[in-house]
PDB file of C-alpha atoms in Angstrom:
ATOM      1  CA  MET N   1     110.000 106.474  72.363  1.00 89.00           C
ATOM      2  CA  LYS N   2     109.681 103.049  70.765  1.00 92.00           C
ATOM      3  CA  LEU N   3     107.990  99.876  71.887  1.00 95.00           C
ATOM      4  CA  ILE N   4     110.305  96.845  71.874  1.00 97.00           C
ATOM      5  CA  PRO N   5     108.636  93.419  72.089  1.00 96.00           C
ATOM      6  CA  ALA N   6     110.457  90.806  74.148  1.00 94.00           C
ATOM      7  CA  ILE N   7     111.223  87.154  73.546  1.00 94.00           C
ATOM      8  CA  ASP N   8     112.546  85.296  76.598  1.00 91.00           C
ATOM      9  CA  LEU N   9     114.134  81.970  75.705  1.00 94.00           C
ATOM     10  CA  MET N  10     114.272  78.871  77.868  1.00 90.00           C
ATOM     11  CA  ASN N  11     114.986  75.433  76.460  1.00 89.00           C
ATOM     12  CA  GLY N  12     114.374  76.817  72.975  1.00 88.00           C
ATOM     13  CA  LYS N  13     110.869  78.054  73.835  1.00 88.00           C
ATOM     14  CA  CYS N  14     109.230  81.444  74.385  1.00 85.00           C
ATOM     15  CA  VAL N  15     108.477  81.889  78.074  1.00 80.00           C
ATOM     16  CA  ARG N  16     107.601  84.622  80.569  1.00 75.00           C
ATOM     17  CA  LEU N  17     108.547  84.670  84.228  1.00 73.00           C
ATOM     18  CA  PHE N  18     106.716  86.336  87.099  1.00 65.00           C
ATOM     19  CA  LYS N  19     109.034  88.752  88.938  1.00 60.00           C
ATOM     20  CA  GLY N  20     111.996  86.846  87.527  1.00 56.00           C
ATOM     21  CA  ASP N  21     111.058  83.635  89.336  1.00 62.00           C
ATOM     22  CA  PHE N  22     112.166  80.610  87.293  1.00 65.00           C
ATOM     23  CA  ASN N  23     109.567  78.533  89.141  1.00 65.00           C
ATOM     24  CA  LYS N  24     106.743  80.835  88.002  1.00 63.00           C
ATOM     25  CA  ARG N  25     107.032  80.380  84.285  1.00 69.00           C
ATOM     26  CA  LYS N  26     104.497  80.475  81.478  1.00 74.00           C
ATOM     27  CA  ASP N  27     105.213  78.921  78.078  1.00 73.00           C
ATOM     28  CA  PHE N  28     103.821  80.307  74.833  1.00 74.00           C
ATOM     29  CA  SER N  29     102.925  78.171  71.858  1.00 67.00           C
ATOM     30  CA  ARG N  30     104.706  79.900  68.988  1.00 84.00           C
ATOM     31  CA  GLU N  31     108.250  78.943  68.098  1.00 93.00           C
ATOM     32  CA  PRO N  32     110.633  81.867  68.891  1.00 95.00           C
ATOM     33  CA  TYR N  33     111.378  82.637  65.227  1.00 96.00           C
ATOM     34  CA  GLU N  34     107.663  82.577  64.421  1.00 96.00           C
ATOM     35  CA  GLN N  35     107.021  84.987  67.285  1.00 95.00           C
ATOM     36  CA  ALA N  36     109.737  87.301  65.982  1.00 96.00           C
ATOM     37  CA  LYS N  37     108.253  87.255  62.481  1.00 97.00           C
ATOM     38  CA  TYR N  38     104.850  88.016  63.952  1.00 95.00           C
ATOM     39  CA  TRP N  39     106.177  90.999  65.918  1.00 94.00           C
ATOM     40  CA  GLU N  40     107.853  92.334  62.765  1.00 97.00           C
ATOM     41  CA  LYS N  41     104.666  91.920  60.747  1.00 96.00           C
ATOM     42  CA  GLU N  42     102.749  93.776  63.479  1.00 94.00           C
ATOM     43  CA  GLY N  43     105.105  96.736  63.133  1.00 95.00           C
ATOM     44  CA  ALA N  44     107.939  96.177  65.612  1.00 96.00           C
ATOM     45  CA  LYS N  45     111.104  98.114  64.766  1.00 95.00           C
ATOM     46  CA  CYS N  46     113.363  96.098  67.064  1.00 96.00           C
ATOM     47  CA  ILE N  47     113.185  92.881  69.095  1.00 97.00           C
ATOM     48  CA  HIS N  48     114.586  92.245  72.556  1.00 97.00           C
ATOM     49  CA  ILE N  49     115.779  88.708  73.330  1.00 97.00           C
ATOM     50  CA  VAL N  50     116.882  87.284  76.662  1.00 93.00           C
ATOM     51  CA  ASP N  51     118.556  83.884  76.882  1.00 94.00           C
ATOM     52  CA  LEU N  52     117.312  82.921  80.341  1.00 91.00           C
ATOM     53  CA  ASP N  53     119.275  79.679  80.425  1.00 90.00           C
ATOM     54  CA  ALA N  54     122.526  81.517  79.732  1.00 91.00           C
ATOM     55  CA  ALA N  55     121.651  84.256  82.221  1.00 85.00           C
ATOM     56  CA  LYS N  56     121.293  81.598  84.897  1.00 84.00           C
ATOM     57  CA  THR N  57     124.295  79.417  84.083  1.00 84.00           C
ATOM     58  CA  GLY N  58     126.533  81.522  81.848  1.00 83.00           C
ATOM     59  CA  ILE N  59     126.370  78.714  79.270  1.00 89.00           C
ATOM     60  CA  PRO N  60     124.610  79.512  75.963  1.00 91.00           C
ATOM     61  CA  THR N  61     122.160  76.773  75.004  1.00 90.00           C
ATOM     62  CA  ASN N  62     119.703  78.637  72.774  1.00 95.00           C
ATOM     63  CA  ASP N  63     121.981  79.666  69.917  1.00 96.00           C
ATOM     64  CA  GLN N  64     120.070  77.712  67.292  1.00 96.00           C
ATOM     65  CA  SER N  65     116.918  79.611  68.225  1.00 96.00           C
ATOM     66  CA  ILE N  66     118.809  82.912  68.226  1.00 97.00           C
ATOM     67  CA  LYS N  67     120.285  82.310  64.776  1.00 97.00           C
ATOM     68  CA  LYS N  68     116.897  81.295  63.428  1.00 97.00           C
ATOM     69  CA  ILE N  69     115.293  84.467  64.795  1.00 97.00           C
ATOM     70  CA  VAL N  70     117.961  86.686  63.230  1.00 97.00           C
ATOM     71  CA  LYS N  71     117.541  84.997  59.845  1.00 97.00           C
ATOM     72  CA  SER N  72     113.759  85.266  60.023  1.00 97.00           C
ATOM     73  CA  VAL N  73     113.436  89.049  60.427  1.00 98.00           C
ATOM     74  CA  ASN N  74     114.812  92.215  58.872  1.00 98.00           C
ATOM     75  CA  ILE N  75     114.756  94.395  61.976  1.00 98.00           C
ATOM     76  CA  PRO N  76     117.506  94.878  64.592  1.00 98.00           C
ATOM     77  CA  ILE N  77     117.887  92.333  67.373  1.00 98.00           C
ATOM     78  CA  GLN N  78     119.273  93.141  70.804  1.00 98.00           C
ATOM     79  CA  ILE N  79     120.120  90.235  73.055  1.00 97.00           C
ATOM     80  CA  GLY N  80     121.105  89.634  76.648  1.00 95.00           C
ATOM     81  CA  GLY N  81     121.676  86.716  78.978  1.00 92.00           C
ATOM     82  CA  GLY N  82     125.030  85.320  80.069  1.00 90.00           C
ATOM     83  CA  ILE N  83     127.126  87.645  77.893  1.00 93.00           C
ATOM     84  CA  ARG N  84     130.367  87.876  79.825  1.00 89.00           C
ATOM     85  CA  SER N  85     133.240  87.823  77.310  1.00 93.00           C
ATOM     86  CA  GLN N  86     134.477  89.433  74.119  1.00 95.00           C
ATOM     87  CA  GLU N  87     134.398  86.039  72.419  1.00 96.00           C
ATOM     88  CA  ARG N  88     130.688  85.645  73.161  1.00 96.00           C
ATOM     89  CA  ILE N  89     129.927  89.129  71.912  1.00 96.00           C
ATOM     90  CA  GLU N  90     131.813  88.558  68.665  1.00 97.00           C
ATOM     91  CA  GLN N  91     129.998  85.255  68.244  1.00 98.00           C
ATOM     92  CA  LEU N  92     126.598  86.948  68.596  1.00 98.00           C
ATOM     93  CA  PHE N  93     127.606  89.729  66.210  1.00 98.00           C
ATOM     94  CA  SER N  94     128.623  87.041  63.697  1.00 98.00           C
ATOM     95  CA  TYR N  95     125.046  85.715  63.866  1.00 98.00           C
ATOM     96  CA  GLY N  96     123.765  89.145  62.819  1.00 98.00           C
ATOM     97  CA  VAL N  97     122.746  90.478  66.244  1.00 98.00           C
ATOM     98  CA  ASP N  98     122.742  94.292  66.286  1.00 98.00           C
ATOM     99  CA  LYS N  99     123.414  95.013  69.979  1.00 98.00           C
ATOM    100  CA  VAL N 100     124.315  92.950  73.039  1.00 98.00           C
ATOM    101  CA  ILE N 101     123.280  93.516  76.635  1.00 96.00           C
ATOM    102  CA  MET N 102     125.747  93.067  79.475  1.00 94.00           C
ATOM    103  CA  GLY N 103     124.228  92.716  82.935  1.00 87.00           C
ATOM    104  CA  THR N 104     126.033  90.472  85.410  1.00 80.00           C
ATOM    105  CA  SER N 105     129.394  91.434  83.931  1.00 82.00           C
ATOM    106  CA  ALA N 106     128.547  95.092  84.493  1.00 79.00           C
ATOM    107  CA  ILE N 107     129.036  94.429  88.201  1.00 81.00           C
ATOM    108  CA  GLU N 108     131.574  91.619  88.158  1.00 84.00           C
ATOM    109  CA  ASN N 109     133.935  92.978  85.498  1.00 89.00           C
ATOM    110  CA  LYS N 110     133.474  96.691  84.909  1.00 89.00           C
ATOM    111  CA  GLU N 111     136.798  97.056  83.114  1.00 93.00           C
ATOM    112  CA  LEU N 112     135.665  94.489  80.552  1.00 93.00           C
ATOM    113  CA  VAL N 113     132.520  96.488  79.867  1.00 93.00           C
ATOM    114  CA  LYS N 114     134.562  99.660  79.520  1.00 93.00           C
ATOM    115  CA  SER N 115     136.962  97.977  77.115  1.00 95.00           C
ATOM    116  CA  LEU N 116     134.241  96.376  75.007  1.00 96.00           C
ATOM    117  CA  SER N 117     132.174  99.538  74.792  1.00 95.00           C
ATOM    118  CA  SER N 118     135.253 101.256  73.339  1.00 96.00           C
ATOM    119  CA  LYS N 119     135.906  98.373  70.955  1.00 97.00           C
ATOM    120  CA  PHE N 120     132.245  98.189  69.892  1.00 97.00           C
ATOM    121  CA  PRO N 121     130.960 101.757  70.420  1.00 95.00           C
ATOM    122  CA  LYS N 122     127.179 102.125  70.659  1.00 95.00           C
ATOM    123  CA  ARG N 123     126.672  98.364  70.311  1.00 97.00           C
ATOM    124  CA  ILE N 124     126.896  97.492  74.003  1.00 97.00           C
ATOM    125  CA  ILE N 125     123.837  97.984  76.215  1.00 97.00           C
ATOM    126  CA  VAL N 126     124.180  97.845  79.992  1.00 96.00           C
ATOM    127  CA  GLY N 127     121.280  96.015  81.582  1.00 93.00           C
ATOM    128  CA  ILE N 128     120.516  96.973  85.170  1.00 92.00           C
ATOM    129  CA  ASP N 129     118.013  94.753  86.956  1.00 88.00           C
ATOM    130  CA  SER N 130     116.994  96.177  90.290  1.00 89.00           C
ATOM    131  CA  LYS N 131     115.038  95.084  93.329  1.00 87.00           C
ATOM    132  CA  GLU N 132     114.412  97.708  96.009  1.00 82.00           C
ATOM    133  CA  GLY N 133     117.029  99.891  94.334  1.00 82.00           C
ATOM    134  CA  LYS N 134     119.800  97.253  94.452  1.00 87.00           C
ATOM    135  CA  VAL N 135     121.159  95.357  91.465  1.00 88.00           C
ATOM    136  CA  SER N 136     120.529  91.634  90.966  1.00 80.00           C
ATOM    137  CA  THR N 137     122.724  89.398  88.789  1.00 71.00           C
ATOM    138  CA  ARG N 138     122.915  85.918  87.250  1.00 65.00           C
ATOM    139  CA  GLY N 139     119.378  85.775  85.985  1.00 56.00           C
ATOM    140  CA  TRP N 140     118.142  87.692  89.047  1.00 55.00           C
ATOM    141  CA  LEU N 141     119.113  84.785  91.302  1.00 60.00           C
ATOM    142  CA  GLU N 142     121.758  86.750  93.208  1.00 68.00           C
ATOM    143  CA  GLU N 143     121.276  90.103  94.907  1.00 77.00           C
ATOM    144  CA  SER N 144     124.120  92.566  95.383  1.00 75.00           C
ATOM    145  CA  ASP N 145     124.604  95.593  97.620  1.00 82.00           C
ATOM    146  CA  VAL N 146     125.311  97.786  94.597  1.00 87.00           C
ATOM    147  CA  LEU N 147     122.827 100.589  94.064  1.00 92.00           C
ATOM    148  CA  ALA N 148     121.403 100.859  90.558  1.00 93.00           C
ATOM    149  CA  THR N 149     121.925 104.617  90.627  1.00 95.00           C
ATOM    150  CA  ASP N 150     125.629 104.237  91.461  1.00 94.00           C
ATOM    151  CA  LEU N 151     126.091 101.812  88.573  1.00 92.00           C
ATOM    152  CA  VAL N 152     124.343 104.148  86.127  1.00 95.00           C
ATOM    153  CA  LYS N 153     126.539 107.059  87.181  1.00 95.00           C
ATOM    154  CA  GLU N 154     129.682 104.973  86.764  1.00 93.00           C
ATOM    155  CA  PHE N 155     128.808 103.603  83.320  1.00 95.00           C
ATOM    156  CA  SER N 156     127.529 106.888  81.949  1.00 96.00           C
ATOM    157  CA  SER N 157     131.071 107.817  80.907  1.00 94.00           C
ATOM    158  CA  PHE N 158     131.386 104.677  78.732  1.00 95.00           C
ATOM    159  CA  LYS N 159     130.582 104.510  75.011  1.00 94.00           C
ATOM    160  CA  ILE N 160     127.473 102.394  75.525  1.00 96.00           C
ATOM    161  CA  ALA N 161     124.337 102.519  73.383  1.00 97.00           C
ATOM    162  CA  SER N 162     121.842 102.704  76.238  1.00 97.00           C
ATOM    163  CA  PHE N 163     120.794 101.434  79.629  1.00 98.00           C
ATOM    164  CA  ILE N 164     117.976  98.931  80.028  1.00 97.00           C
ATOM    165  CA  ILE N 165     116.538  99.297  83.506  1.00 95.00           C
ATOM    166  CA  THR N 166     114.230  96.646  84.916  1.00 91.00           C
ATOM    167  CA  ASP N 167     112.341  96.811  88.187  1.00 90.00           C
ATOM    168  CA  ILE N 168     112.164  93.140  89.118  1.00 87.00           C
ATOM    169  CA  ASN N 169     109.211  93.603  91.459  1.00 86.00           C
ATOM    170  CA  THR N 170     107.021  94.761  88.582  1.00 85.00           C
ATOM    171  CA  ASP N 171     108.285  92.428  85.850  1.00 79.00           C
ATOM    172  CA  GLY N 172     105.631  90.054  84.554  1.00 77.00           C
ATOM    173  CA  THR N 173     102.937  91.479  86.840  1.00 79.00           C
ATOM    174  CA  LEU N 174     101.044  93.630  84.270  1.00 87.00           C
ATOM    175  CA  GLU N 175     100.397  96.009  87.184  1.00 89.00           C
ATOM    176  CA  GLY N 176     102.229  99.082  85.903  1.00 89.00           C
ATOM    177  CA  THR N 177     105.789 100.369  85.834  1.00 94.00           C
ATOM    178  CA  ASN N 178     107.903 101.781  88.636  1.00 94.00           C
ATOM    179  CA  GLU N 179     107.889 105.389  87.466  1.00 95.00           C
ATOM    180  CA  VAL N 180     109.784 106.591  90.529  1.00 95.00           C
ATOM    181  CA  PHE N 181     112.698 104.295  89.609  1.00 95.00           C
ATOM    182  CA  ILE N 182     112.584 105.322  85.940  1.00 96.00           C
ATOM    183  CA  LYS N 183     112.582 109.024  86.812  1.00 96.00           C
ATOM    184  CA  GLU N 184     115.434 108.536  89.258  1.00 96.00           C
ATOM    185  CA  ILE N 185     117.598 106.932  86.577  1.00 97.00           C
ATOM    186  CA  ILE N 186     116.942 109.303  83.673  1.00 97.00           C
ATOM    187  CA  GLU N 187     117.709 112.274  85.903  1.00 97.00           C
ATOM    188  CA  ILE N 188     121.298 111.122  86.533  1.00 97.00           C
ATOM    189  CA  THR N 189     122.466 110.139  83.034  1.00 97.00           C
ATOM    190  CA  ASP N 190     122.685 111.520  79.517  1.00 96.00           C
ATOM    191  CA  ILE N 191     122.733 107.991  78.061  1.00 97.00           C
ATOM    192  CA  PRO N 192     119.416 106.910  76.484  1.00 97.00           C
ATOM    193  CA  VAL N 193     117.317 104.734  78.794  1.00 98.00           C
ATOM    194  CA  ILE N 194     114.978 101.850  77.940  1.00 98.00           C
ATOM    195  CA  ALA N 195     112.472 100.863  80.618  1.00 96.00           C
ATOM    196  CA  SER N 196     111.313  97.311  81.294  1.00 93.00           C
ATOM    197  CA  GLY N 197     108.913  95.661  83.696  1.00 90.00           C
ATOM    198  CA  GLY N 198     105.249  95.984  84.546  1.00 91.00           C
ATOM    199  CA  VAL N 199     103.597  97.347  81.409  1.00 94.00           C
ATOM    200  CA  GLY N 200     100.102  95.887  81.337  1.00 93.00           C
ATOM    201  CA  SER N 201      97.996  98.381  79.389  1.00 94.00           C
ATOM    202  CA  ILE N 202      97.998 101.216  76.901  1.00 94.00           C
ATOM    203  CA  SER N 203      97.509 103.471  79.917  1.00 93.00           C
ATOM    204  CA  ASP N 204     100.888 102.351  81.289  1.00 94.00           C
ATOM    205  CA  LEU N 205     102.572 103.228  77.996  1.00 93.00           C
ATOM    206  CA  LEU N 206     100.845 106.567  77.826  1.00 93.00           C
ATOM    207  CA  SER N 207     102.024 107.397  81.327  1.00 94.00           C
ATOM    208  CA  LEU N 208     105.656 106.809  80.299  1.00 95.00           C
ATOM    209  CA  THR N 209     105.553 109.297  77.436  1.00 94.00           C
ATOM    210  CA  LYS N 210     106.107 112.151  79.876  1.00 94.00           C
ATOM    211  CA  PHE N 211     109.704 110.915  80.233  1.00 96.00           C
ATOM    212  CA  GLU N 212     110.519 111.053  76.507  1.00 93.00           C
ATOM    213  CA  ASP N 213     112.103 114.483  76.565  1.00 93.00           C
ATOM    214  CA  SER N 214     114.180 113.490  79.587  1.00 95.00           C
ATOM    215  CA  GLY N 215     115.896 110.545  77.897  1.00 95.00           C
ATOM    216  CA  LEU N 216     113.501 107.584  77.905  1.00 97.00           C
ATOM    217  CA  CYS N 217     113.925 106.235  74.375  1.00 96.00           C
ATOM    218  CA  GLY N 218     112.047 102.951  74.580  1.00 95.00           C
ATOM    219  CA  VAL N 219     110.019 100.482  76.595  1.00 96.00           C
ATOM    220  CA  ILE N 220     110.287  96.687  76.513  1.00 96.00           C
ATOM    221  CA  VAL N 221     106.996  94.797  76.630  1.00 95.00           C
ATOM    222  CA  GLY N 222     106.460  91.051  76.814  1.00 91.00           C
ATOM    223  CA  LYS N 223     103.566  89.547  78.710  1.00 88.00           C
ATOM    224  CA  ALA N 224     101.068  92.294  77.805  1.00 92.00           C
ATOM    225  CA  LEU N 225     101.607  91.607  74.105  1.00 93.00           C
ATOM    226  CA  TYR N 226     101.480  87.832  74.498  1.00 90.00           C
ATOM    227  CA  GLU N 227      98.206  88.110  76.399  1.00 89.00           C
ATOM    228  CA  ASN N 228      96.711  90.589  73.899  1.00 92.00           C
ATOM    229  CA  LYS N 229      96.312  93.481  76.325  1.00 94.00           C
ATOM    230  CA  PHE N 230      97.046  95.690  73.314  1.00 94.00           C
ATOM    231  CA  THR N 231      98.678  95.390  69.893  1.00 95.00           C
ATOM    232  CA  ILE N 232     101.968  96.771  68.638  1.00 94.00           C
ATOM    233  CA  SER N 233      99.990  98.949  66.245  1.00 90.00           C
ATOM    234  CA  GLU N 234      97.943 100.440  69.084  1.00 91.00           C
ATOM    235  CA  ALA N 235     101.089 101.013  71.117  1.00 92.00           C
ATOM    236  CA  SER N 236     102.880 102.630  68.182  1.00 86.00           C
ATOM    237  CA  ASN N 237     100.025 105.088  67.779  1.00 84.00           C
ATOM    238  CA  ILE N 238     100.313 106.049  71.431  1.00 81.00           C
ATOM    239  CA  LEU N 239     104.092 106.401  71.245  1.00 83.00           C
ATOM    240  CA  SER N 240     104.231 108.180  67.872  1.00 75.00           C
ATOM    241  CA  THR N 241     105.350 111.778  67.601  1.00 60.00           C
ATOM    242  CA  GLU N 242     102.002 112.626  66.049  1.00 56.00           C
ATOM    243  CA  ARG N 243      99.998 112.011  69.196  1.00 53.00           C
ATOM    244  CA  ILE N 244      98.512 114.986  71.041  1.00 47.00           C
ATOM    245  CA  ASN N 245     100.553 115.513  74.184  1.00 48.00           C
ATOM    246  CA  ASP N 246      98.826 118.489  75.686  1.00 43.00           C
ATOM    247  CA  ILE N 247      95.281 117.186  76.074  1.00 39.00           C
ATOM    248  CA  PRO N 248      94.481 115.514  79.424  1.00 41.00           C
ATOM    249  CA  ILE N 249      93.833 111.816  78.950  1.00 40.00           C
ATOM    250  CA  ASN N 250      91.248 109.723  80.750  1.00 39.00           C
ATOM    251  CA  LYS N 251      93.432 106.749  81.573  1.00 36.00           C
ATOM    252  CA  ASP N 252      90.427 104.576  82.438  1.00 38.00           C
ATOM    253  CA  TYR N 253      89.476 104.705  78.771  1.00 30.00           C
ATOM    254  CA  TYR N 254      92.726 102.971  77.820  1.00 31.00           C
ATOM    255  CA  ALA N 255      92.890 100.464  80.682  1.00 35.00           C
TER     256      ALA N 255
END
């Protein structure tokens, strides 16, 4: 299981939202490409980018920042936010992006996702953002009646790289992940799953390692890294295959 640091873009800046609320935003001082270089230097093997402006409006406005990030690092970049057409995907691939994340379009145009995952096998990630078990779209501003579990079952037959599942109620809170939701998802699919939302401590990461053998291949972390709750190096040690799995851990020690 790998740790994937997150860069959320808004107006060309690194930001973090609280539970996806655009009105509860915190800006960070580093330029996005500088932040990406820092994550790489710290040991990140991949970087997760979300274009929040595009997620909200469907109109990409942060492409200069995205291109600068890609040119600044030598590790894979996965990006989501407002990706709703083949043309947009091809544009992002032309920038050097490794994988793209389709979220809103996963509900609104399933046939497009199916077609694109066949055209670009293992380069399309389906992002499922859930609140109370139901999927939200368009930058989490719109709630649907579609169950996250139903969507995972349906897309599991496609040639996608992975699912990214986010529990909106935990995102940006630093209060821990929704393990019930994570377990529910990995039990119904053979596609690798990346968890997102709520990680606030090394203890939270350690708790997720029990899902590795069941299909959890990664965890996206943003706010906890920005606020120095732990380092990428510390997280990598916890998530490495060399750690001792069978010894009971005092989680209070890592909190």
